[in-house]
mmCIF file of C-alpha atoms in Angstrom:
data_model
loop_
_atom_site.group_PDB
_atom_site.id
_atom_site.type_symbol
_atom_site.label_atom_id
_atom_site.label_comp_id
_atom_site.label_asym_id
_atom_site.label_seq_id
_atom_site.Cartn_x
_atom_site.Cartn_y
_atom_site.Cartn_z
ATOM 1 C CA MET B 1 -22.571 66.483 95.190
ATOM 2 C CA ILE B 2 -24.889 69.401 94.611
ATOM 3 C CA THR B 3 -23.252 72.304 92.795
ATOM 4 C CA ASN B 4 -25.969 74.385 91.396
ATOM 5 C CA THR B 5 -26.352 76.359 94.504
ATOM 6 C CA LYS B 6 -24.587 79.087 96.081
ATOM 7 C CA LEU B 7 -24.220 77.921 99.640
ATOM 8 C CA ARG B 8 -22.048 75.116 99.899
ATOM 9 C CA LEU B 9 -21.461 72.771 102.998
ATOM 10 C CA CYS B 10 -18.045 72.098 102.322
ATOM 11 C CA PRO B 11 -16.941 74.952 100.180
ATOM 12 C CA LYS B 12 -13.230 73.892 99.679
ATOM 13 C CA LEU B 13 -14.137 69.946 98.767
ATOM 14 C CA THR B 14 -15.211 69.771 94.924
ATOM 15 C CA ASP B 15 -16.581 67.138 92.499
ATOM 16 C CA ASN B 16 -12.748 66.177 91.769
ATOM 17 C CA HIS B 17 -12.120 64.814 95.584
ATOM 18 C CA LEU B 18 -15.000 62.621 95.745
ATOM 19 C CA ASP B 19 -16.145 61.835 92.354
ATOM 20 C CA LEU B 20 -13.308 58.733 91.254
ATOM 21 C CA ARG B 21 -15.354 58.077 87.845
ATOM 22 C CA ASN B 22 -13.740 60.878 86.114
ATOM 23 C CA SER B 23 -11.236 59.207 83.971
ATOM 24 C CA SER B 24 -9.109 62.230 83.078
ATOM 25 C CA LEU B 25 -8.380 62.922 86.561
ATOM 26 C CA LYS B 26 -7.839 59.004 88.061
ATOM 27 C CA MET B 27 -7.517 59.157 91.768
ATOM 28 C CA ARG B 28 -5.162 62.103 92.909
ATOM 29 C CA VAL B 29 -3.791 61.294 95.804
ATOM 30 C CA ARG B 30 -2.855 64.983 96.509
ATOM 31 C CA LEU B 31 -6.940 65.643 96.786
ATOM 32 C CA ALA B 32 -7.371 62.427 99.211
ATOM 33 C CA VAL B 33 -4.210 63.646 101.347
ATOM 34 C CA GLN B 34 -5.512 67.042 101.585
ATOM 35 C CA VAL B 35 -8.980 65.419 102.651
ATOM 36 C CA LEU B 36 -7.150 63.481 105.591
ATOM 37 C CA GLN B 37 -5.035 66.655 106.468
ATOM 38 C CA GLU B 38 -8.208 68.847 106.385
ATOM 39 C CA SER B 39 -9.747 66.452 108.916
ATOM 40 C CA LEU B 40 -7.046 66.488 111.135
ATOM 41 C CA LEU B 41 -7.527 70.198 111.442
ATOM 42 C CA TRP B 42 -10.852 69.981 112.130
ATOM 43 C CA LEU B 43 -10.514 67.956 114.743
ATOM 44 C CA ASN B 44 -7.765 69.920 116.451
ATOM 45 C CA ASP B 45 -10.279 72.828 115.978
ATOM 46 C CA TRP B 46 -12.836 71.198 117.603
ATOM 47 C CA LYS B 47 -10.425 70.117 120.621
ATOM 48 C CA LEU B 48 -9.315 73.846 120.795
ATOM 49 C CA LYS B 49 -13.137 75.168 121.136
ATOM 50 C CA VAL B 50 -13.931 72.391 123.912
ATOM 51 C CA GLN B 51 -10.832 73.765 125.855
ATOM 52 C CA THR B 52 -12.085 77.481 125.257
ATOM 53 C CA GLY B 53 -15.537 76.545 126.440
ATOM 54 C CA GLU B 54 -17.005 76.946 123.143
ATOM 55 C CA VAL B 55 -18.306 73.683 123.163
ATOM 56 C CA HIS B 56 -19.203 71.663 125.987
ATOM 57 C CA GLN B 57 -17.208 68.539 126.656
ATOM 58 C CA ASP B 58 -19.992 66.424 126.412
ATOM 59 C CA LYS B 59 -20.304 67.224 123.078
ATOM 60 C CA PHE B 60 -16.343 66.418 121.705
ATOM 61 C CA LEU B 61 -14.994 62.711 121.665
ATOM 62 C CA SER B 62 -13.715 61.105 124.552
ATOM 63 C CA ASP B 63 -9.803 61.667 124.959
ATOM 64 C CA ASN B 64 -8.744 58.134 123.625
ATOM 65 C CA THR B 65 -11.256 58.035 120.802
ATOM 66 C CA ALA B 66 -9.785 61.799 119.383
ATOM 67 C CA GLU B 67 -6.487 60.514 120.191
ATOM 68 C CA GLY B 68 -6.772 57.338 118.329
ATOM 69 C CA LEU B 69 -8.363 59.431 115.617
ATOM 70 C CA ARG B 70 -5.155 61.597 115.391
ATOM 71 C CA VAL B 71 -3.253 58.502 115.226
ATOM 72 C CA THR B 72 -5.092 57.072 112.564
ATOM 73 C CA LEU B 73 -5.195 59.973 110.326
ATOM 74 C CA ASN B 74 -1.511 60.970 110.705
ATOM 75 C CA SER B 75 -0.425 57.580 109.985
ATOM 76 C CA THR B 76 -2.618 57.167 106.916
ATOM 77 C CA ILE B 77 -1.215 60.619 105.690
ATOM 78 C CA ASP B 78 2.462 59.425 106.324
ATOM 79 C CA ILE B 79 2.185 56.140 104.697
ATOM 80 C CA THR B 80 0.060 57.704 101.686
ATOM 81 C CA LYS B 81 3.130 60.226 101.205
ATOM 82 C CA TYR B 82 5.711 57.475 101.716
ATOM 83 C CA LEU B 83 4.454 55.156 99.166
ATOM 84 C CA ILE B 84 4.135 58.086 96.442
ATOM 85 C CA LYS B 85 7.248 59.472 97.211
ATOM 86 C CA GLU B 86 9.612 56.310 97.941
ATOM 87 C CA PHE B 87 7.693 53.805 95.426
ATOM 88 C CA ASN B 88 5.722 56.145 92.976
ATOM 89 C CA PHE B 89 2.339 54.958 93.700
ATOM 90 C CA SER B 90 -0.312 56.165 91.457
ATOM 91 C CA TYR B 91 -2.787 55.715 94.444
ATOM 92 C CA VAL B 92 -3.505 54.279 97.738
ATOM 93 C CA LEU B 93 -6.462 52.266 98.869
ATOM 94 C CA THR B 94 -6.798 53.196 102.395
ATOM 95 C CA GLY B 95 -9.304 50.808 103.124
ATOM 96 C CA LYS B 96 -6.828 48.014 102.311
ATOM 97 C CA ILE B 97 -4.435 49.179 105.137
ATOM 98 C CA THR B 98 -5.431 46.851 107.914
ATOM 99 C CA GLN B 99 -3.783 45.219 111.106
ATOM 100 C CA ASP B 100 -6.392 42.091 110.945
ATOM 101 C CA ASN B 101 -3.871 39.702 110.379
ATOM 102 C CA LEU B 102 -1.389 40.855 112.968
ATOM 103 C CA GLU B 103 -4.302 40.801 115.767
ATOM 104 C CA LYS B 104 -5.221 37.655 114.451
ATOM 105 C CA PHE B 105 -1.645 36.490 115.133
ATOM 106 C CA PHE B 106 -1.091 37.849 118.439
ATOM 107 C CA GLY B 107 -4.847 35.977 119.225
ATOM 108 C CA THR B 108 -3.685 32.958 118.453
ATOM 109 C CA ILE B 109 -0.585 33.355 120.333
ATOM 110 C CA ARG B 110 -3.029 34.326 123.310
ATOM 111 C CA LEU B 111 -4.997 31.283 122.816
ATOM 112 C CA ALA B 112 -2.356 28.755 122.613
ATOM 113 C CA ALA B 113 -1.224 30.271 126.006
ATOM 114 C CA GLY B 114 -4.239 29.082 127.493
ATOM 115 C CA ALA B 115 -4.797 31.073 131.094
ATOM 116 C CA ASN B 116 -1.929 33.152 130.724
ATOM 117 C CA ASP B 117 -3.564 35.751 128.093
ATOM 118 C CA HIS B 118 -0.573 38.261 128.284
ATOM 119 C CA PRO B 119 2.723 35.947 128.208
ATOM 120 C CA GLY B 120 6.044 37.769 128.671
ATOM 121 C CA THR B 121 8.856 37.603 126.223
ATOM 122 C CA PRO B 122 10.133 34.099 126.955
ATOM 123 C CA THR B 123 6.705 32.689 126.650
ATOM 124 C CA PHE B 124 5.936 34.315 123.655
ATOM 125 C CA LEU B 125 9.041 33.113 121.927
ATOM 126 C CA GLN B 126 8.282 29.703 123.011
ATOM 127 C CA LEU B 127 4.676 29.613 121.688
ATOM 128 C CA TYR B 128 5.739 31.414 118.379
ATOM 129 C CA LYS B 129 8.215 28.283 117.825
ATOM 130 C CA LEU B 130 5.826 26.082 118.826
ATOM 131 C CA LEU B 131 2.888 27.306 116.589
ATOM 132 C CA SER B 132 5.683 27.491 113.627
ATOM 133 C CA VAL B 133 6.704 24.062 113.935
ATOM 134 C CA TYR B 134 2.836 22.773 114.293
ATOM 135 C CA SER B 135 1.871 24.597 111.098
ATOM 136 C CA LEU B 136 4.640 22.655 109.338
ATOM 137 C CA LEU B 137 3.589 19.351 110.975
ATOM 138 C CA LYS B 138 -0.294 19.806 110.497
ATOM 139 C CA PRO B 139 -1.651 21.773 107.651
ATOM 140 C CA PRO B 140 -4.855 23.679 107.890
ATOM 141 C CA LYS B 141 -7.879 21.937 106.943
ATOM 142 C CA PHE B 142 -9.361 24.731 105.116
ATOM 143 C CA GLY B 143 -7.793 27.117 102.846
ATOM 144 C CA ASN B 144 -7.619 28.400 99.274
ATOM 145 C CA CYS B 145 -4.437 26.762 98.424
ATOM 146 C CA THR B 146 -3.667 23.734 96.030
ATOM 147 C CA ILE B 147 -1.229 21.046 96.184
ATOM 148 C CA ASP B 148 1.607 21.476 93.792
ATOM 149 C CA GLN B 149 1.749 18.332 92.002
ATOM 150 C CA GLN B 150 4.992 18.685 90.263
ATOM 151 C CA HIS B 151 7.043 18.964 93.482
ATOM 152 C CA GLU B 152 6.590 15.970 95.828
ATOM 153 C CA VAL B 153 6.260 17.596 99.390
ATOM 154 C CA THR B 154 7.920 15.512 102.222
ATOM 155 C CA PRO B 155 7.550 16.515 105.362
ATOM 156 C CA LEU B 156 10.660 17.803 107.400
ATOM 157 C CA ILE B 157 9.743 16.388 110.631
ATOM 158 C CA THR B 158 7.277 13.202 110.444
ATOM 159 C CA ILE B 159 4.974 12.169 113.148
ATOM 160 C CA SER B 160 7.173 9.213 113.706
ATOM 161 C CA ASP B 161 10.138 11.304 114.689
ATOM 162 C CA ILE B 162 7.898 12.552 117.381
ATOM 163 C CA LYS B 163 6.991 8.797 118.275
ATOM 164 C CA GLN B 164 10.427 7.880 118.430
ATOM 165 C CA THR B 165 11.591 10.693 120.664
ATOM 166 C CA PHE B 166 8.193 10.813 122.828
ATOM 167 C CA GLY B 167 7.267 7.030 122.930
ATOM 168 C CA ASN B 168 7.257 5.347 126.477
ATOM 169 C CA THR B 169 10.480 7.152 127.483
ATOM 170 C CA VAL B 170 12.106 9.877 126.177
ATOM 171 C CA ASN B 171 15.133 9.093 123.959
ATOM 172 C CA LEU B 172 17.505 12.080 124.255
ATOM 173 C CA SER B 173 19.447 11.423 121.172
ATOM 174 C CA ALA B 174 16.302 11.130 119.197
ATOM 175 C CA LEU B 175 15.291 14.490 121.058
ATOM 176 C CA ASP B 176 18.487 16.064 120.100
ATOM 177 C CA ASP B 177 17.915 14.891 116.228
ATOM 178 C CA LEU B 178 14.539 16.592 116.115
ATOM 179 C CA LYS B 179 15.668 19.734 117.680
ATOM 180 C CA LYS B 180 17.953 20.236 114.829
ATOM 181 C CA LYS B 181 15.211 19.397 112.369
ATOM 182 C CA LYS B 182 13.116 22.167 114.048
ATOM 183 C CA SER B 183 16.107 24.778 113.955
ATOM 184 C CA MET B 184 16.987 23.850 110.532
ATOM 185 C CA VAL B 185 13.095 24.637 109.650
ATOM 186 C CA LEU B 186 13.031 27.723 111.613
ATOM 187 C CA LEU B 187 16.431 28.776 109.744
ATOM 188 C CA LYS B 188 15.051 28.004 106.465
ATOM 189 C CA MET B 189 11.736 29.841 107.027
ATOM 190 C CA ALA B 190 13.997 33.285 108.475
ATOM 191 C CA THR B 191 16.419 33.028 105.303
ATOM 192 C CA GLY B 192 13.580 32.304 102.658
ATOM 193 C CA SER B 193 15.264 29.621 101.457
ATOM 194 C CA PHE B 194 12.237 27.241 102.096
#
């Protein structure tokens, strides 16, 4: 930031707000929250100028974009304050806060639903159970996990269980056994005793 001039573009913004290399200051969360709050005030002021006619509507964001920006700024401010107050965080890396995994999960559910890309609650629950069991039966081909050689891993449900159940005819007792195994797997996953 240029500080040797009298006129500054952002007079309330100092080097301490932006320069994180200053080891004596580290990253002051208060300064980061202050920048976010000022961004929110600027957005609200801009919208007010559009409403009063000082700025033409074409020069403002669309309503959806402005509302999305407000929600994002408010959420970031709230989660930062919460993490500092409740968990004594020294800093919050807002770039690490993402919903990509959640979007990937719902994308997988929609993909599994086939032509029904907006499944209802019963369909969603059935797909969730199906994908949960499928991930136990068929591990991913790629990943950064290694097999723990100390503990022998035995599958809870095997292919022979499925073949026995759905061979030439449906074996109802084998189907009941398979359902019990699936329920136990889901229960263990839910309780964390897996």
